[in-house]
PDB file of C-alpha atoms in Angstrom:
ATOM      1  CA  MET A   1       0.380 105.067 149.354  1.00 51.00           C
ATOM      2  CA  VAL A   2      -0.001 107.564 146.173  1.00 52.00           C
ATOM      3  CA  ILE A   3       0.868 107.363 142.360  1.00 54.00           C
ATOM      4  CA  GLU A   4       1.833 110.262 141.115  1.00 58.00           C
ATOM      5  CA  THR A   5       2.007 111.330 137.348  1.00 61.00           C
ATOM      6  CA  SER A   6       5.645 109.576 136.294  1.00 77.00           C
ATOM      7  CA  PRO A   7       6.354 106.478 134.069  1.00 83.00           C
ATOM      8  CA  ALA A   8       5.037 104.480 136.721  1.00 82.00           C
ATOM      9  CA  ALA A   9       1.406 106.456 136.231  1.00 84.00           C
ATOM     10  CA  GLU A  10       1.420 105.420 132.499  1.00 88.00           C
ATOM     11  CA  LEU A  11       2.466 101.817 133.023  1.00 90.00           C
ATOM     12  CA  LEU A  12      -0.215 101.096 135.525  1.00 88.00           C
ATOM     13  CA  LEU A  13      -2.910 103.007 133.167  1.00 90.00           C
ATOM     14  CA  ILE A  14      -1.035 100.708 130.151  1.00 93.00           C
ATOM     15  CA  GLY A  15      -1.651  97.365 132.224  1.00 93.00           C
ATOM     16  CA  ARG A  16      -5.089  98.213 133.484  1.00 92.00           C
ATOM     17  CA  VAL A  17      -6.438  98.744 130.045  1.00 95.00           C
ATOM     18  CA  LEU A  18      -4.854  95.753 129.202  1.00 96.00           C
ATOM     19  CA  LEU A  19      -5.659  93.840 132.586  1.00 96.00           C
ATOM     20  CA  GLY A  20      -9.682  95.376 132.595  1.00 96.00           C
ATOM     21  CA  GLY A  21      -9.861  95.386 129.063  1.00 97.00           C
ATOM     22  CA  VAL A  22      -9.461  91.249 128.554  1.00 97.00           C
ATOM     23  CA  PHE A  23     -11.195  90.409 131.561  1.00 97.00           C
ATOM     24  CA  THR A  24     -14.232  92.734 130.475  1.00 98.00           C
ATOM     25  CA  TYR A  25     -14.067  90.613 126.619  1.00 97.00           C
ATOM     26  CA  LEU A  26     -13.328  87.582 128.528  1.00 96.00           C
ATOM     27  CA  GLY A  27     -16.891  88.113 130.462  1.00 96.00           C
ATOM     28  CA  ILE A  28     -18.364  89.620 127.595  1.00 97.00           C
ATOM     29  CA  SER A  29     -17.414  86.863 125.069  1.00 96.00           C
ATOM     30  CA  ASN A  30     -18.247  84.280 127.489  1.00 94.00           C
ATOM     31  CA  MET A  31     -22.167  84.994 128.275  1.00 94.00           C
ATOM     32  CA  LEU A  32     -22.584  85.373 124.685  1.00 96.00           C
ATOM     33  CA  ASP A  33     -22.437  82.057 124.196  1.00 94.00           C
ATOM     34  CA  ALA A  34     -23.780  81.522 127.633  1.00 94.00           C
ATOM     35  CA  GLY A  35     -26.080  78.172 126.627  1.00 94.00           C
ATOM     36  CA  SER A  36     -22.879  76.519 125.611  1.00 95.00           C
ATOM     37  CA  ASN A  37     -21.034  77.273 128.893  1.00 94.00           C
ATOM     38  CA  ILE A  38     -23.651  76.627 131.245  1.00 96.00           C
ATOM     39  CA  GLU A  39     -24.467  73.086 129.551  1.00 95.00           C
ATOM     40  CA  TYR A  40     -20.503  72.609 129.915  1.00 93.00           C
ATOM     41  CA  ALA A  41     -20.627  73.755 132.913  1.00 94.00           C
ATOM     42  CA  ARG A  42     -23.311  71.515 134.413  1.00 95.00           C
ATOM     43  CA  SER A  43     -21.630  68.269 132.572  1.00 92.00           C
ATOM     44  CA  ALA A  44     -18.502  69.686 134.949  1.00 89.00           C
ATOM     45  CA  GLY A  45     -20.913  69.344 138.088  1.00 90.00           C
ATOM     46  CA  VAL A  46     -21.205  73.028 138.953  1.00 92.00           C
ATOM     47  CA  PRO A  47     -24.191  73.203 140.848  1.00 92.00           C
ATOM     48  CA  LEU A  48     -26.779  75.350 140.287  1.00 95.00           C
ATOM     49  CA  ALA A  49     -25.213  76.864 136.885  1.00 94.00           C
ATOM     50  CA  GLY A  50     -27.867  77.934 135.438  1.00 95.00           C
ATOM     51  CA  ILE A  51     -27.491  80.884 137.741  1.00 96.00           C
ATOM     52  CA  ALA A  52     -23.871  80.338 138.818  1.00 95.00           C
ATOM     53  CA  VAL A  53     -22.569  81.015 135.223  1.00 95.00           C
ATOM     54  CA  PRO A  54     -24.039  84.187 134.205  1.00 95.00           C
ATOM     55  CA  ALA A  55     -22.918  85.284 137.874  1.00 95.00           C
ATOM     56  CA  SER A  56     -19.790  84.629 136.844  1.00 95.00           C
ATOM     57  CA  PHE A  57     -19.974  86.846 134.175  1.00 95.00           C
ATOM     58  CA  VAL A  58     -21.215  89.649 135.562  1.00 96.00           C
ATOM     59  CA  LEU A  59     -18.245  89.320 138.105  1.00 96.00           C
ATOM     60  CA  LEU A  60     -15.860  89.477 135.325  1.00 97.00           C
ATOM     61  CA  ILE A  61     -17.280  91.755 133.622  1.00 97.00           C
ATOM     62  CA  LEU A  62     -18.031  94.272 136.476  1.00 97.00           C
ATOM     63  CA  GLY A  63     -14.411  93.642 137.850  1.00 97.00           C
ATOM     64  CA  GLY A  64     -12.804  93.945 134.409  1.00 97.00           C
ATOM     65  CA  LEU A  65     -14.566  97.328 133.593  1.00 97.00           C
ATOM     66  CA  GLY A  66     -13.629  99.022 137.201  1.00 95.00           C
ATOM     67  CA  ILE A  67     -10.178  97.770 136.877  1.00 95.00           C
ATOM     68  CA  LEU A  68     -10.020  99.242 133.378  1.00 94.00           C
ATOM     69  CA  LEU A  69     -11.078 102.229 134.249  1.00 93.00           C
ATOM     70  CA  GLY A  70     -10.025 103.014 137.857  1.00 90.00           C
ATOM     71  CA  VAL A  71     -13.347 102.981 139.817  1.00 90.00           C
ATOM     72  CA  TYR A  72     -13.857 100.890 142.846  1.00 91.00           C
ATOM     73  CA  PRO A  73     -10.319  99.108 142.061  1.00 90.00           C
ATOM     74  CA  VAL A  74     -10.932  96.924 144.934  1.00 91.00           C
ATOM     75  CA  VAL A  75     -14.487  95.973 144.670  1.00 94.00           C
ATOM     76  CA  ALA A  76     -13.389  95.290 140.931  1.00 95.00           C
ATOM     77  CA  SER A  77     -10.344  93.189 142.320  1.00 95.00           C
ATOM     78  CA  VAL A  78     -12.499  91.079 144.359  1.00 96.00           C
ATOM     79  CA  GLY A  79     -14.793  90.507 141.699  1.00 95.00           C
ATOM     80  CA  VAL A  80     -11.997  89.044 139.416  1.00 96.00           C
ATOM     81  CA  VAL A  81     -10.764  87.161 142.295  1.00 97.00           C
ATOM     82  CA  ALA A  82     -13.856  85.362 143.438  1.00 96.00           C
ATOM     83  CA  PHE A  83     -14.328  84.569 139.252  1.00 95.00           C
ATOM     84  CA  PHE A  84     -11.112  82.984 139.277  1.00 96.00           C
ATOM     85  CA  ALA A  85     -11.218  81.348 142.564  1.00 96.00           C
ATOM     86  CA  GLY A  86     -14.281  79.716 141.620  1.00 93.00           C
ATOM     87  CA  VAL A  87     -13.981  78.824 137.899  1.00 94.00           C
ATOM     88  CA  THR A  88     -10.334  78.141 138.378  1.00 96.00           C
ATOM     89  CA  PRO A  89     -10.967  74.324 139.895  1.00 94.00           C
ATOM     90  CA  ALA A  90     -14.363  73.877 138.665  1.00 92.00           C
ATOM     91  CA  MET A  91     -13.861  74.072 135.241  1.00 92.00           C
ATOM     92  CA  HIS A  92     -10.410  73.392 134.772  1.00 94.00           C
ATOM     93  CA  ALA A  93     -10.206  70.067 137.069  1.00 93.00           C
ATOM     94  CA  PHE A  94      -6.928  68.585 134.790  1.00 95.00           C
ATOM     95  CA  TRP A  95      -6.375  66.122 137.774  1.00 95.00           C
ATOM     96  CA  ARG A  96      -9.584  64.139 137.284  1.00 93.00           C
ATOM     97  CA  ILE A  97      -8.770  64.311 133.126  1.00 93.00           C
ATOM     98  CA  LYS A  98      -7.733  60.761 131.932  1.00 95.00           C
ATOM     99  CA  ASP A  99      -6.591  61.868 128.429  1.00 96.00           C
ATOM    100  CA  PRO A 100      -3.055  62.971 128.407  1.00 96.00           C
ATOM    101  CA  GLU A 101      -3.945  65.641 125.445  1.00 97.00           C
ATOM    102  CA  GLU A 102      -7.139  67.348 127.011  1.00 95.00           C
ATOM    103  CA  ARG A 103      -5.223  66.948 130.556  1.00 96.00           C
ATOM    104  CA  SER A 104      -2.885  68.904 129.381  1.00 97.00           C
ATOM    105  CA  GLN A 105      -4.669  71.579 127.741  1.00 96.00           C
ATOM    106  CA  GLU A 106      -6.657  71.704 130.813  1.00 95.00           C
ATOM    107  CA  LYS A 107      -3.482  71.926 132.642  1.00 97.00           C
ATOM    108  CA  THR A 108      -2.487  74.787 130.531  1.00 97.00           C
ATOM    109  CA  GLN A 109      -5.987  76.677 131.067  1.00 96.00           C
ATOM    110  CA  PHE A 110      -5.782  75.739 134.817  1.00 97.00           C
ATOM    111  CA  MET A 111      -2.277  77.400 134.931  1.00 98.00           C
ATOM    112  CA  VAL A 112      -3.483  80.725 132.958  1.00 97.00           C
ATOM    113  CA  ASN A 113      -6.153  81.316 135.412  1.00 96.00           C
ATOM    114  CA  LEU A 114      -3.973  81.191 138.580  1.00 97.00           C
ATOM    115  CA  ALA A 115      -1.324  83.991 136.925  1.00 97.00           C
ATOM    116  CA  LEU A 116      -4.834  85.773 135.778  1.00 96.00           C
ATOM    117  CA  LEU A 117      -6.040  85.122 139.082  1.00 96.00           C
ATOM    118  CA  GLY A 118      -2.437  86.728 140.717  1.00 96.00           C
ATOM    119  CA  SER A 119      -3.298  89.637 138.937  1.00 95.00           C
ATOM    120  CA  ALA A 120      -5.896  90.478 140.114  1.00 94.00           C
ATOM    121  CA  PHE A 121      -4.107  89.865 143.600  1.00 94.00           C
ATOM    122  CA  ILE A 122      -1.769  92.510 142.771  1.00 92.00           C
ATOM    123  CA  VAL A 123      -4.540  94.663 141.458  1.00 91.00           C
ATOM    124  CA  LEU A 124      -6.322  94.554 145.503  1.00 90.00           C
ATOM    125  CA  ALA A 125      -2.934  95.472 147.047  1.00 89.00           C
ATOM    126  CA  LEU A 126      -2.563  98.454 144.510  1.00 86.00           C
ATOM    127  CA  GLY A 127      -6.482  99.307 144.851  1.00 76.00           C
ATOM    128  CA  THR A 128      -5.517 101.484 148.279  1.00 68.00           C
ATOM    129  CA  ALA A 129      -3.377 104.051 145.747  1.00 71.00           C
ATOM    130  CA  THR A 130      -4.742 107.213 144.117  1.00 71.00           C
ATOM    131  CA  TRP A 131      -4.744 105.699 140.739  1.00 78.00           C
ATOM    132  CA  PRO A 132      -3.801 108.328 138.268  1.00 77.00           C
ATOM    133  CA  TYR A 133      -5.982 108.707 134.694  1.00 78.00           C
ATOM    134  CA  SER A 134      -9.002 107.200 136.688  1.00 81.00           C
ATOM    135  CA  LEU A 135     -12.678 107.933 136.682  1.00 74.00           C
TER     136      LEU A 135
END
């Protein structure tokens, strides 16, 4: 599939910048607060949280940059898929929470992550296309 210069190419560029930028920002901002995130992951029962949490940030940052820049988009989107597939059920297990307010908040985060996971699958599907405005 080839996406030539057209309104679709510009829309793809805008989407890449927004989506990849958000993934990159989230990865960096979470990495800057790694200690708290590791402790939170440990409290949620994540095994080897001291390794898994920083590794997940790297997946998100590199995946976000790859989508943003259009560099190795298949590899980038696989990294983002891996991040959300692992983090979403582990960190937003709303079905385990008894408090209705906290359960509702975690369910919302779970659903947001599912939407972001879906967007990563869309990028993966487009990954074989020639991406205009890529490095």
